[in-house]
Amino acid sequence: MARYIFITGGVVSSLGKGLASAALGALLQARGFSVRLRKLDPYLNVDPGTMSPFEHGEVFVTDDGAETDLDLGHYERFTGVAARNTDSISSGRVYSTVLEKERRGDYLGKTIQVIPHVTNEIKDFISIGDDEVDFMLCEIGGTVGDIEGLPFFEAIRQFSQDKPRGQCIFMHLTLLPYIKASGELKTKPTQHSVKELRSIGIAPDILVCRSEGPIPVKEREKLALFCNVRPESVIAAQDLSTIYDAPLAYHREGMDQAVLDAFQISPAPKPDLTKWEDVSDRIHNTDGTVKVAIVGKYTQLEDAYKSIAEALTHGGMANRVRVKIEWVDAELFENEDPAPHLEGFHAILVPGGFGERGTEGKIKAAEFARTRKVPYLGICLGMQMAVIEAARNVAGLATAGSEEFDHEAGKKRFEPVVYHLKEWVQGNHKVERKVGDDKGGTMRLGAYDAVLTAGSRVADAYGKIQIDERHRHRYEVDIKYREQLEKAGLNFSGMSPDGHLPEIVEWPDHPWFIGVQFHPELKSKPFAPHPLFEDFVRAAKDVSRLV
């Protein structure tokens, strides 16, 4: 039976609960324990799939096709444990499940209430797979005091009471603001946050305090006294130059030891942190810098491309170089020459996205990379834009475009080399979709197999010809244009196993130009960089050495 660690937050949001949870999971693994991490989000959306990237950052997709919070990306990157659709839940999903049960008559005519029906649903979710691992880490989104979070706090309070004594602990992450004028580190916001938590029946066992610098002994003792935790359970979470120093930093602060002490696990297994020491060494001791332009449309919020930025960092670590990312708004050069915006970069990456805004700029970025022989990686929409660019400028299809943009405009303007995907094979059955279907959860989602052409650049990068990668799209390059495009020189080097869906295209006569329909960034980890990102950064490194 798993032991449970519930991670809550206070004072302000975006303090790094997800990162702290992921780092703790990595530290417990280093001591030989198995872990699984879960995210409970209080918002009423059923999942983040239909939320704007400006609102919530990127959508992370699991192998089994769940659209989840970006924190699950941190969990996977730090622990290597593949997330599942049972590792992410929102208030919207909880309430819709409860209401479906009520409509079916499962509650036998009872009055449906937050307690016990909603809280029971949350507790059932938390319990899934609790016989599979040693530790289950559950992060509650938002901050204590948020009205929408109350059912989740009540559910974990009940859950801890339902379990035998000592099987659940609570870790609370707060902020210690530094008042520059008085030169003081203030503990009062944390005291109030813990008071709020205790008022709903939850007493934290461990306090993790975000601060700009170290926490003096006096302040630690004050926090321990007023928040009713042991002094050694007050953990400082200082600002770090890279998130990948977090496991080592938290270990030095004694977080993993405090957790094991709270569970009375003694003697505790010694940690093997060799893997994280190597990660830290690779990120801090580099041999040069490569500049990569990410040409996107959500560049005002870097979290919209979180996994891509991290995967590029991993590729840099594999090549012992620092990857300097610059965010370039694709709309800047929709109607002008992209050269002034893109010259000076060693590589160009065009990520996924939805809608027509910015796409002409992405097409120009693909053309710039192709004609100037700059390494190019197109992901999802980035691949589709590369295909449209090839169709227009090399294959003679001057009006080539995407059906997505015609649907958005409400009139036909393009020859659709990219079309709305109406059916595909998933496992041993066929999935069908219509243009008018609901938006949420109706895309081609999750892990699908692909077959690579032997001897192609992608086959060389992967070192094999059978792969599986995660998808999130409802538009696809039309296979009927393959012959025309291949005659023009664009190689379809990866296909679905049935040969109907293009997965990868590349220009064989280019130093490194690859477009992929899937999202390779979702599987990259600091200790196991994705082979495509590793090879892409190597190509950028080669360019940087030539300049």
Coordinates of C-alpha atoms in Angstrom, one line a residue:
M1 CA 0.0 0.0 0.0
A2 CA 1.4 3.4 -1.0
R3 CA 2.3 6.1 1.4
Y4 CA 0.8 9.5 0.4
I5 CA 2.4 12.9 0.3
F6 CA 0.0 15.8 -0.3
I7 CA 1.6 19.0 -1.6
T8 CA -0.3 22.2 -1.1
G9 CA 0.6 25.8 -1.7
G10 CA 0.0 29.1 0.0
V11 CA 0.5 32.9 -0.1
V12 CA 0.8 33.2 -3.9
S13 CA 0.5 30.9 -6.9
S14 CA 3.3 29.8 -9.3
L15 CA 5.8 29.2 -6.5
G16 CA 6.9 25.9 -8.0
K17 CA 4.8 23.2 -6.3
G18 CA 5.1 21.1 -9.4
L19 CA 8.9 21.4 -9.5
A20 CA 9.2 20.7 -5.8
S21 CA 6.9 17.6 -6.2
A22 CA 9.0 16.4 -9.2
A23 CA 12.3 16.9 -7.4
L24 CA 11.0 15.1 -4.3
G25 CA 9.9 12.2 -6.5
A26 CA 13.4 12.0 -8.0
L27 CA 15.0 12.0 -4.5
L28 CA 12.8 9.2 -3.3
Q29 CA 13.7 7.2 -6.4
A30 CA 17.3 7.9 -5.7
R31 CA 16.8 6.1 -2.4
G32 CA 15.3 3.1 -4.1
F33 CA 11.6 3.8 -3.8
S34 CA 9.0 3.7 -6.6
V35 CA 6.8 6.8 -7.0
R36 CA 3.9 8.1 -9.0
L37 CA 2.9 11.8 -9.1
R38 CA -0.6 13.2 -9.5
K39 CA -2.1 16.7 -10.1
L40 CA -5.5 17.8 -8.8
D41 CA -6.6 21.1 -10.4
P42 CA -9.5 23.1 -8.9
Y43 CA -10.6 24.8 -12.2
L44 CA -13.9 23.9 -13.8
N45 CA -12.6 23.0 -17.3
V46 CA -12.8 19.2 -17.8
D47 CA -9.1 19.3 -18.9
P48 CA -6.7 22.0 -20.1
G49 CA -7.1 20.9 -23.8
T50 CA -9.4 23.7 -24.8
M51 CA -7.7 26.4 -22.6
S52 CA -5.6 29.2 -24.3
P53 CA -1.9 28.7 -23.9
F54 CA -1.8 32.3 -22.7
E55 CA -4.1 31.2 -19.8
H56 CA -2.5 28.0 -18.7
G57 CA 0.7 27.4 -20.6
E58 CA 1.2 24.3 -22.7
V59 CA -1.0 21.2 -22.7
F60 CA 1.0 18.1 -21.8
V61 CA -0.2 14.8 -23.5
T62 CA 0.2 11.3 -22.0
D63 CA 0.8 8.1 -23.9
D64 CA -2.8 7.1 -23.3
G65 CA -4.1 10.3 -24.8
A66 CA -5.0 12.5 -21.8
E67 CA -4.6 16.3 -22.1
T68 CA -3.1 17.4 -18.8
D69 CA -1.5 20.2 -16.9
L70 CA 2.1 21.1 -17.8
D71 CA 3.2 20.0 -14.2
L72 CA 2.9 16.4 -15.4
G73 CA 5.7 17.3 -17.8
H74 CA 7.9 18.1 -14.8
Y75 CA 6.9 14.9 -13.1
E76 CA 7.9 12.8 -16.2
R77 CA 11.1 14.8 -16.8
F78 CA 12.4 14.3 -13.3
T79 CA 11.2 10.8 -12.5
G80 CA 11.0 9.1 -15.9
V81 CA 7.7 7.6 -14.9
A82 CA 5.2 7.9 -17.8
A83 CA 2.1 9.8 -16.7
R84 CA -1.4 8.3 -17.3
N85 CA -4.9 9.8 -17.7
T86 CA -5.4 8.7 -14.0
D87 CA -2.7 11.2 -12.9
S88 CA -4.6 14.4 -13.6
I89 CA -8.0 15.5 -12.6
S90 CA -9.9 18.8 -12.4
S91 CA -13.0 20.0 -10.6
G92 CA -14.8 20.0 -14.0
R93 CA -14.0 16.3 -14.5
V94 CA -15.0 15.4 -11.0
Y95 CA -18.4 17.3 -11.2
S96 CA -19.1 15.9 -14.7
T97 CA -18.5 12.4 -13.4
V98 CA -20.7 12.9 -10.4
L99 CA -23.5 14.4 -12.5
E100 CA -23.3 11.5 -15.0
K101 CA -23.7 9.1 -12.1
E102 CA -26.7 11.1 -10.8
R103 CA -28.3 11.0 -14.3
R104 CA -27.9 7.3 -14.4
G105 CA -29.5 6.8 -11.0
D106 CA -26.3 5.5 -9.3
Y107 CA -27.1 7.5 -6.2
L108 CA -30.6 6.0 -5.8
G109 CA -32.3 9.3 -5.6
K110 CA -30.2 10.8 -2.9
T111 CA -29.5 14.6 -2.7
I112 CA -26.1 15.2 -4.3
Q113 CA -23.8 17.3 -2.2
V114 CA -20.1 18.3 -2.2
I115 CA -19.7 16.2 1.0
P116 CA -19.8 13.2 0.6
H117 CA -20.4 12.8 -3.2
V118 CA -17.8 15.1 -4.7
T119 CA -15.2 14.4 -2.0
N120 CA -15.8 10.7 -2.4
E121 CA -15.1 11.0 -6.1
I122 CA -11.9 12.8 -5.4
K123 CA -10.8 10.2 -2.9
D124 CA -11.6 7.4 -5.4
F125 CA -9.4 9.2 -7.9
I126 CA -6.5 9.6 -5.4
S127 CA -6.7 5.8 -4.6
I128 CA -6.3 4.5 -8.2
G129 CA -3.2 2.3 -8.4
D130 CA -2.2 2.7 -4.8
D131 CA -0.9 -0.8 -4.7
E132 CA 1.6 -0.2 -7.5
V133 CA 4.1 2.1 -5.9
D134 CA 5.8 3.0 -2.6
F135 CA 4.9 6.7 -2.6
M136 CA 2.1 8.6 -4.2
L137 CA 2.7 12.3 -4.4
C138 CA -0.5 14.4 -5.0
E139 CA -0.2 18.1 -5.8
I140 CA -3.2 20.3 -5.2
G141 CA -3.4 23.2 -7.7
G142 CA -4.0 26.8 -6.6
T143 CA -3.4 28.1 -3.1
V144 CA -5.0 27.5 0.2
G145 CA -8.0 29.8 0.7
D146 CA -9.2 29.6 -2.9
I147 CA -12.9 28.9 -2.8
E148 CA -12.8 26.4 -5.7
G149 CA -10.1 24.4 -3.9
L150 CA -12.1 23.7 -0.8
P151 CA -13.5 20.3 -2.0
F152 CA -10.0 19.1 -2.7
F153 CA -8.7 20.1 0.7
E154 CA -11.6 18.5 2.4
A155 CA -11.1 15.3 0.4
I156 CA -7.4 15.0 1.3
R157 CA -8.3 15.7 5.0
Q158 CA -10.9 12.9 4.9
F159 CA -8.5 10.7 3.0
S160 CA -5.7 11.0 5.6
Q161 CA -8.3 10.1 8.3
D162 CA -9.5 7.1 6.4
K163 CA -6.0 5.7 6.1
P164 CA -4.0 4.1 9.0
R165 CA -2.1 6.6 11.1
G166 CA 1.3 7.5 9.6
Q167 CA 0.3 6.7 6.0
C168 CA -0.2 10.3 4.8
I169 CA 1.8 13.5 5.3
F170 CA 1.3 17.1 4.2
M171 CA 3.9 19.3 2.7
H172 CA 3.0 23.0 2.3
L173 CA 4.9 25.4 0.0
T174 CA 4.9 29.1 0.8
L175 CA 6.7 32.3 0.1
L176 CA 9.0 34.2 2.5
P177 CA 9.1 37.7 1.0
Y178 CA 12.1 39.9 1.5
I179 CA 11.4 43.5 2.4
K180 CA 14.3 45.4 0.9
A181 CA 13.6 48.7 2.8
S182 CA 13.8 47.1 6.2
G183 CA 16.2 44.3 5.2
E184 CA 14.0 41.6 6.6
L185 CA 12.7 38.2 5.6
K186 CA 9.0 38.1 6.6
T187 CA 7.5 34.9 8.0
K188 CA 4.0 36.3 8.7
P189 CA 2.5 35.4 5.2
T190 CA 3.5 31.8 5.8
Q191 CA 2.1 31.8 9.4
H192 CA -1.2 33.0 8.0
S193 CA -1.2 30.4 5.2
V194 CA -0.6 27.6 7.7
K195 CA -3.3 29.0 10.0
E196 CA -5.7 28.9 7.0
L197 CA -4.7 25.3 6.3
R198 CA -5.1 24.3 9.9
S199 CA -8.6 25.9 10.1
I200 CA -9.8 23.3 7.5
G201 CA -8.3 20.4 9.5
I202 CA -4.9 20.0 7.8
A203 CA -1.7 20.4 9.7
P204 CA 1.5 20.5 7.6
D205 CA 4.3 18.1 8.5
I206 CA 6.9 19.9 6.3
L207 CA 7.2 23.5 5.2
V208 CA 8.9 24.4 2.0
C209 CA 9.7 28.1 1.9
R210 CA 10.5 29.9 -1.3
S211 CA 13.0 32.7 -0.8
E212 CA 15.6 34.7 -2.8
G213 CA 18.4 33.7 -0.4
P214 CA 19.1 31.4 2.6
I215 CA 16.7 31.4 5.6
P216 CA 18.5 32.5 8.8
V217 CA 18.3 30.2 11.8
K218 CA 16.2 32.7 13.7
E219 CA 13.5 32.7 11.0
R220 CA 13.6 28.9 10.8
E221 CA 13.0 28.6 14.5
K222 CA 10.2 31.2 14.3
L223 CA 8.5 29.3 11.5
A224 CA 8.8 26.0 13.3
L225 CA 7.4 27.4 16.5
F226 CA 4.4 29.3 15.0
C227 CA 3.6 26.7 12.3
N228 CA 4.0 23.7 14.7
V229 CA 6.6 21.8 12.6
R230 CA 10.0 20.5 13.6
P231 CA 12.9 22.9 12.8
E232 CA 14.5 20.4 10.5
S233 CA 11.2 20.2 8.6
V234 CA 11.5 23.8 7.5
I235 CA 13.0 23.5 4.0
A236 CA 14.5 26.5 2.2
A237 CA 13.7 26.6 -1.6
Q238 CA 16.1 29.3 -2.9
D239 CA 16.0 30.6 -6.5
L240 CA 18.2 28.4 -8.7
S241 CA 20.0 29.1 -12.0
T242 CA 18.4 26.0 -13.5
I243 CA 15.5 23.7 -12.4
Y244 CA 17.7 20.7 -12.8
D245 CA 19.7 21.7 -9.7
A246 CA 16.5 21.3 -7.7
P247 CA 16.9 17.6 -6.6
L248 CA 20.5 18.2 -5.4
A249 CA 19.5 21.5 -3.7
Y250 CA 16.5 20.0 -1.9
H251 CA 18.6 17.1 -0.8
R252 CA 21.2 19.4 0.7
E253 CA 18.3 21.1 2.5
G254 CA 17.2 17.7 3.9
M255 CA 13.8 17.5 2.2
D256 CA 13.9 13.7 1.4
Q257 CA 15.2 13.0 4.9
A258 CA 12.4 15.1 6.5
V259 CA 9.8 13.1 4.4
L260 CA 11.2 9.8 5.5
D261 CA 11.4 11.0 9.2
A262 CA 7.8 12.1 9.0
F263 CA 6.9 8.5 7.9
Q264 CA 9.2 7.1 10.5
I265 CA 11.2 5.1 7.9
S266 CA 14.4 4.3 9.7
P267 CA 17.1 3.5 8.9
A268 CA 16.5 5.2 5.6
P269 CA 18.2 3.9 2.4
K270 CA 21.2 6.0 1.3
P271 CA 20.5 8.0 -1.9
D272 CA 22.4 7.5 -5.1
L273 CA 22.5 10.9 -6.7
T274 CA 25.0 10.1 -9.4
K275 CA 22.5 10.7 -12.2
W276 CA 21.6 14.2 -10.9
E277 CA 25.3 15.1 -10.4
D278 CA 25.9 14.2 -14.0
V279 CA 22.9 16.3 -15.1
S280 CA 24.2 19.2 -13.1
D281 CA 27.7 18.8 -14.5
R282 CA 26.4 18.8 -18.1
I283 CA 24.3 21.9 -17.7
H284 CA 27.0 24.0 -15.9
N285 CA 30.1 22.8 -17.7
T286 CA 29.5 23.5 -21.4
D287 CA 31.7 23.9 -24.4
G288 CA 30.2 26.9 -26.3
T289 CA 26.7 28.2 -27.0
V290 CA 24.2 27.7 -29.8
K291 CA 21.4 30.1 -30.6
V292 CA 18.0 28.7 -31.5
A293 CA 15.1 30.7 -32.7
I294 CA 11.6 29.4 -31.7
V295 CA 9.3 31.0 -34.3
G296 CA 5.8 30.8 -32.7
K297 CA 2.6 32.7 -31.9
Y298 CA 2.4 32.3 -28.1
T299 CA 5.8 33.8 -27.5
Q300 CA 4.6 36.3 -24.8
L301 CA 4.2 33.3 -22.4
E302 CA 7.2 31.0 -22.5
D303 CA 5.2 28.3 -20.6
A304 CA 3.2 27.8 -23.8
Y305 CA 6.3 26.0 -25.1
K306 CA 7.6 24.6 -21.9
S307 CA 8.5 21.1 -23.0
I308 CA 10.2 22.3 -26.2
A309 CA 12.4 24.7 -24.2
E310 CA 13.3 21.9 -21.8
A311 CA 13.9 19.4 -24.6
L312 CA 16.3 21.9 -26.3
T313 CA 18.1 22.2 -22.9
H314 CA 18.4 18.4 -22.8
G315 CA 19.8 18.3 -26.4
G316 CA 22.3 20.9 -25.3
M317 CA 23.3 18.7 -22.3
A318 CA 23.9 15.7 -24.6
N319 CA 26.2 17.9 -26.7
R320 CA 27.8 19.7 -23.9
V321 CA 26.7 23.1 -25.2
R322 CA 24.4 25.8 -23.8
V323 CA 21.3 26.4 -25.9
K324 CA 20.3 30.0 -25.9
I325 CA 16.7 30.2 -26.9
E326 CA 15.2 33.4 -28.4
W327 CA 11.4 33.7 -28.9
V328 CA 10.5 35.1 -32.3
D329 CA 6.9 36.2 -33.0
A330 CA 5.9 34.7 -36.3
E331 CA 3.6 37.7 -37.0
L332 CA 6.5 40.1 -37.1
F333 CA 7.4 39.0 -40.7
E334 CA 4.2 37.8 -42.2
N335 CA 4.3 40.5 -44.8
E336 CA 8.0 41.2 -44.9
D337 CA 11.4 39.6 -45.3
P338 CA 12.2 37.3 -42.4
A339 CA 16.0 37.6 -42.8
P340 CA 16.5 40.5 -40.4
H341 CA 14.7 38.5 -37.7
L342 CA 16.3 35.1 -38.4
E343 CA 19.9 35.8 -39.4
G344 CA 22.4 35.0 -36.8
F345 CA 20.7 31.9 -35.4
H346 CA 22.3 28.5 -35.6
A347 CA 19.0 26.7 -35.9
I348 CA 15.2 27.4 -36.3
L349 CA 12.4 25.5 -34.6
V350 CA 8.7 26.1 -35.5
P351 CA 6.4 24.5 -32.9
G352 CA 2.8 23.5 -32.9
G353 CA -0.2 25.8 -32.6
F354 CA -3.8 26.3 -33.6
G355 CA -5.4 28.7 -36.0
E356 CA -4.2 30.8 -39.0
R357 CA -2.7 33.7 -37.1
G358 CA 1.1 33.8 -37.6
T359 CA 1.2 30.9 -40.1
E360 CA 2.4 32.9 -43.0
G361 CA 5.4 33.9 -40.9
K362 CA 6.0 30.3 -40.0
I363 CA 6.0 29.4 -43.7
K364 CA 8.5 32.1 -44.4
A365 CA 10.7 30.8 -41.5
A366 CA 10.6 27.3 -43.2
E367 CA 11.6 28.8 -46.5
F368 CA 14.4 30.8 -44.9
A369 CA 15.8 27.6 -43.2
R370 CA 15.5 25.6 -46.4
T371 CA 17.1 28.1 -48.7
R372 CA 19.8 29.3 -46.3
K373 CA 20.6 25.7 -45.2
V374 CA 19.9 26.5 -41.5
P375 CA 19.0 23.4 -39.4
Y376 CA 15.2 23.3 -39.0
L377 CA 12.8 21.3 -36.8
G378 CA 9.1 21.6 -37.4
I379 CA 6.8 20.1 -34.8
C380 CA 3.1 19.4 -35.6
L381 CA 1.9 22.7 -37.2
G382 CA 5.6 23.4 -37.9
M383 CA 5.8 20.3 -40.1
Q384 CA 2.6 21.3 -41.9
M385 CA 4.0 24.8 -42.6
A386 CA 7.2 23.2 -44.0
V387 CA 5.0 21.0 -46.3
I388 CA 2.9 24.0 -47.5
E389 CA 6.1 26.0 -48.1
A390 CA 7.5 23.1 -50.2
A391 CA 4.2 22.7 -52.1
R392 CA 4.1 26.5 -52.9
N393 CA 7.7 27.2 -53.7
V394 CA 9.1 23.9 -55.0
A395 CA 6.3 21.6 -56.2
G396 CA 4.3 24.3 -58.1
L397 CA 1.1 24.3 -56.0
A398 CA 0.9 28.1 -55.6
T399 CA -2.4 28.1 -53.6
A400 CA -1.3 25.3 -51.2
G401 CA -2.6 25.8 -47.6
S402 CA -4.5 24.1 -44.8
E403 CA -8.2 23.2 -44.6
E404 CA -7.9 24.5 -41.0
F405 CA -7.5 28.0 -42.2
D406 CA -10.4 27.7 -44.7
H407 CA -12.6 26.3 -41.9
E408 CA -11.6 29.3 -39.7
A409 CA -12.3 31.8 -42.5
G410 CA -15.5 30.2 -43.6
K411 CA -14.6 30.1 -47.3
K412 CA -12.3 28.1 -49.6
R413 CA -9.1 29.9 -50.4
F414 CA -6.4 27.1 -50.5
E415 CA -5.6 23.8 -52.1
P416 CA -5.7 21.7 -48.9
V417 CA -2.4 19.8 -48.8
V418 CA -3.2 19.7 -45.1
Y419 CA -6.7 18.4 -44.4
H420 CA -9.1 17.7 -41.5
L421 CA -8.3 14.2 -40.3
K422 CA -11.6 12.3 -40.3
E423 CA -10.5 8.8 -39.5
W424 CA -7.5 6.9 -38.2
V425 CA -6.5 3.6 -36.7
Q426 CA -6.0 3.4 -32.9
G427 CA -4.9 0.0 -31.7
N428 CA -7.3 -2.5 -33.5
H429 CA -10.2 -0.2 -34.2
K430 CA -11.0 2.8 -36.4
V431 CA -11.6 6.3 -34.9
E432 CA -13.9 8.7 -36.8
R433 CA -14.2 12.5 -36.4
K434 CA -16.3 15.2 -38.0
V435 CA -15.5 18.9 -38.4
G436 CA -18.4 19.9 -36.2
D437 CA -17.5 17.7 -33.2
D438 CA -16.9 19.1 -29.8
K439 CA -13.4 20.6 -29.5
G440 CA -12.4 18.9 -26.2
G441 CA -10.6 15.6 -26.4
T442 CA -11.5 15.0 -30.0
M443 CA -8.1 15.2 -31.6
R444 CA -5.7 12.4 -32.5
L445 CA -4.2 12.2 -29.0
G446 CA -1.6 10.0 -27.3
A447 CA 1.1 7.6 -28.5
Y448 CA 1.0 6.1 -32.0
D449 CA 3.5 4.0 -33.9
A450 CA 5.4 5.2 -36.9
V451 CA 7.7 3.4 -39.4
L452 CA 10.8 5.2 -40.6
T453 CA 12.6 4.9 -44.0
A454 CA 15.8 3.0 -43.5
G455 CA 18.8 5.2 -44.2
S456 CA 16.9 8.5 -43.7
R457 CA 18.2 11.2 -41.4
V458 CA 15.5 10.4 -38.8
A459 CA 16.2 6.7 -38.8
D460 CA 19.9 7.5 -38.2
A461 CA 18.9 9.9 -35.4
Y462 CA 16.7 7.3 -33.7
G463 CA 18.9 4.4 -34.4
K464 CA 15.9 2.3 -35.4
I465 CA 13.0 2.3 -37.8
Q466 CA 10.1 1.5 -35.5
I467 CA 9.1 4.3 -33.1
D468 CA 6.2 5.5 -31.1
E469 CA 5.5 9.2 -30.3
R470 CA 2.8 11.3 -28.8
H471 CA 0.3 13.2 -31.0
R472 CA -2.1 16.1 -30.5
H473 CA -3.6 17.3 -33.8
R474 CA -6.8 17.2 -35.9
Y475 CA -5.2 18.2 -39.2
E476 CA -2.9 16.1 -41.2
V477 CA -0.7 16.3 -44.4
D478 CA -2.7 14.7 -47.2
I479 CA -1.1 11.6 -48.6
K480 CA -2.4 12.2 -52.1
Y481 CA 0.2 15.0 -52.5
R482 CA 3.1 12.7 -51.5
E483 CA 4.2 11.8 -55.1
Q484 CA 4.2 15.4 -56.3
L485 CA 6.1 16.6 -53.2
E486 CA 8.7 13.7 -53.3
K487 CA 9.3 14.5 -57.0
A488 CA 10.2 18.0 -55.8
G489 CA 12.7 16.6 -53.4
L490 CA 10.8 16.4 -50.0
N491 CA 11.1 13.0 -48.6
F492 CA 8.3 11.4 -46.6
S493 CA 10.6 9.5 -44.3
G494 CA 8.1 8.4 -41.6
M495 CA 4.6 7.0 -42.0
S496 CA 1.9 5.4 -39.9
P497 CA 2.1 1.6 -40.0
D498 CA -0.9 1.4 -42.4
G499 CA 0.9 3.9 -44.7
H500 CA -2.0 6.4 -44.7
L501 CA -0.7 9.2 -42.5
P502 CA 2.6 11.1 -43.0
E503 CA 4.5 11.3 -39.7
I504 CA 7.9 12.8 -40.8
V505 CA 9.2 14.8 -43.8
E506 CA 12.8 15.8 -44.5
W507 CA 14.9 17.4 -47.2
P508 CA 17.7 14.9 -48.0
D509 CA 19.8 17.6 -49.7
H510 CA 19.8 19.9 -46.6
P511 CA 22.2 19.7 -43.7
W512 CA 19.3 19.1 -41.2
F513 CA 15.6 19.8 -42.1
I514 CA 13.0 17.6 -40.5
G515 CA 9.3 18.1 -39.8
V516 CA 7.4 15.8 -37.5
Q517 CA 3.6 15.5 -37.0
F518 CA 4.0 14.3 -33.4
H519 CA 5.5 16.0 -30.3
P520 CA 8.9 14.6 -29.5
E521 CA 9.5 17.2 -26.8
L522 CA 7.0 15.4 -24.5
K523 CA 9.3 12.4 -24.1
S524 CA 12.6 14.1 -23.5
K525 CA 14.3 14.0 -20.1
P526 CA 17.5 15.5 -18.8
F527 CA 19.1 12.1 -18.2
A528 CA 17.7 10.7 -21.5
P529 CA 17.5 13.5 -24.1
H530 CA 15.2 12.8 -27.1
P531 CA 17.2 11.6 -30.1
L532 CA 15.7 14.2 -32.4
F533 CA 16.5 17.1 -30.1
E534 CA 20.0 15.7 -29.5
D535 CA 20.7 15.5 -33.2
F536 CA 19.1 18.9 -33.9
V537 CA 21.3 20.6 -31.3
R538 CA 24.3 18.7 -32.7
A539 CA 23.5 20.2 -36.2
A540 CA 23.2 23.6 -34.7
K541 CA 26.5 23.1 -32.9
D542 CA 28.1 22.2 -36.3
V543 CA 26.8 25.4 -37.7
S544 CA 28.1 27.5 -34.8
R545 CA 31.6 26.0 -35.3
L546 CA 31.5 27.1 -39.0
V547 CA 30.4 30.7 -38.3

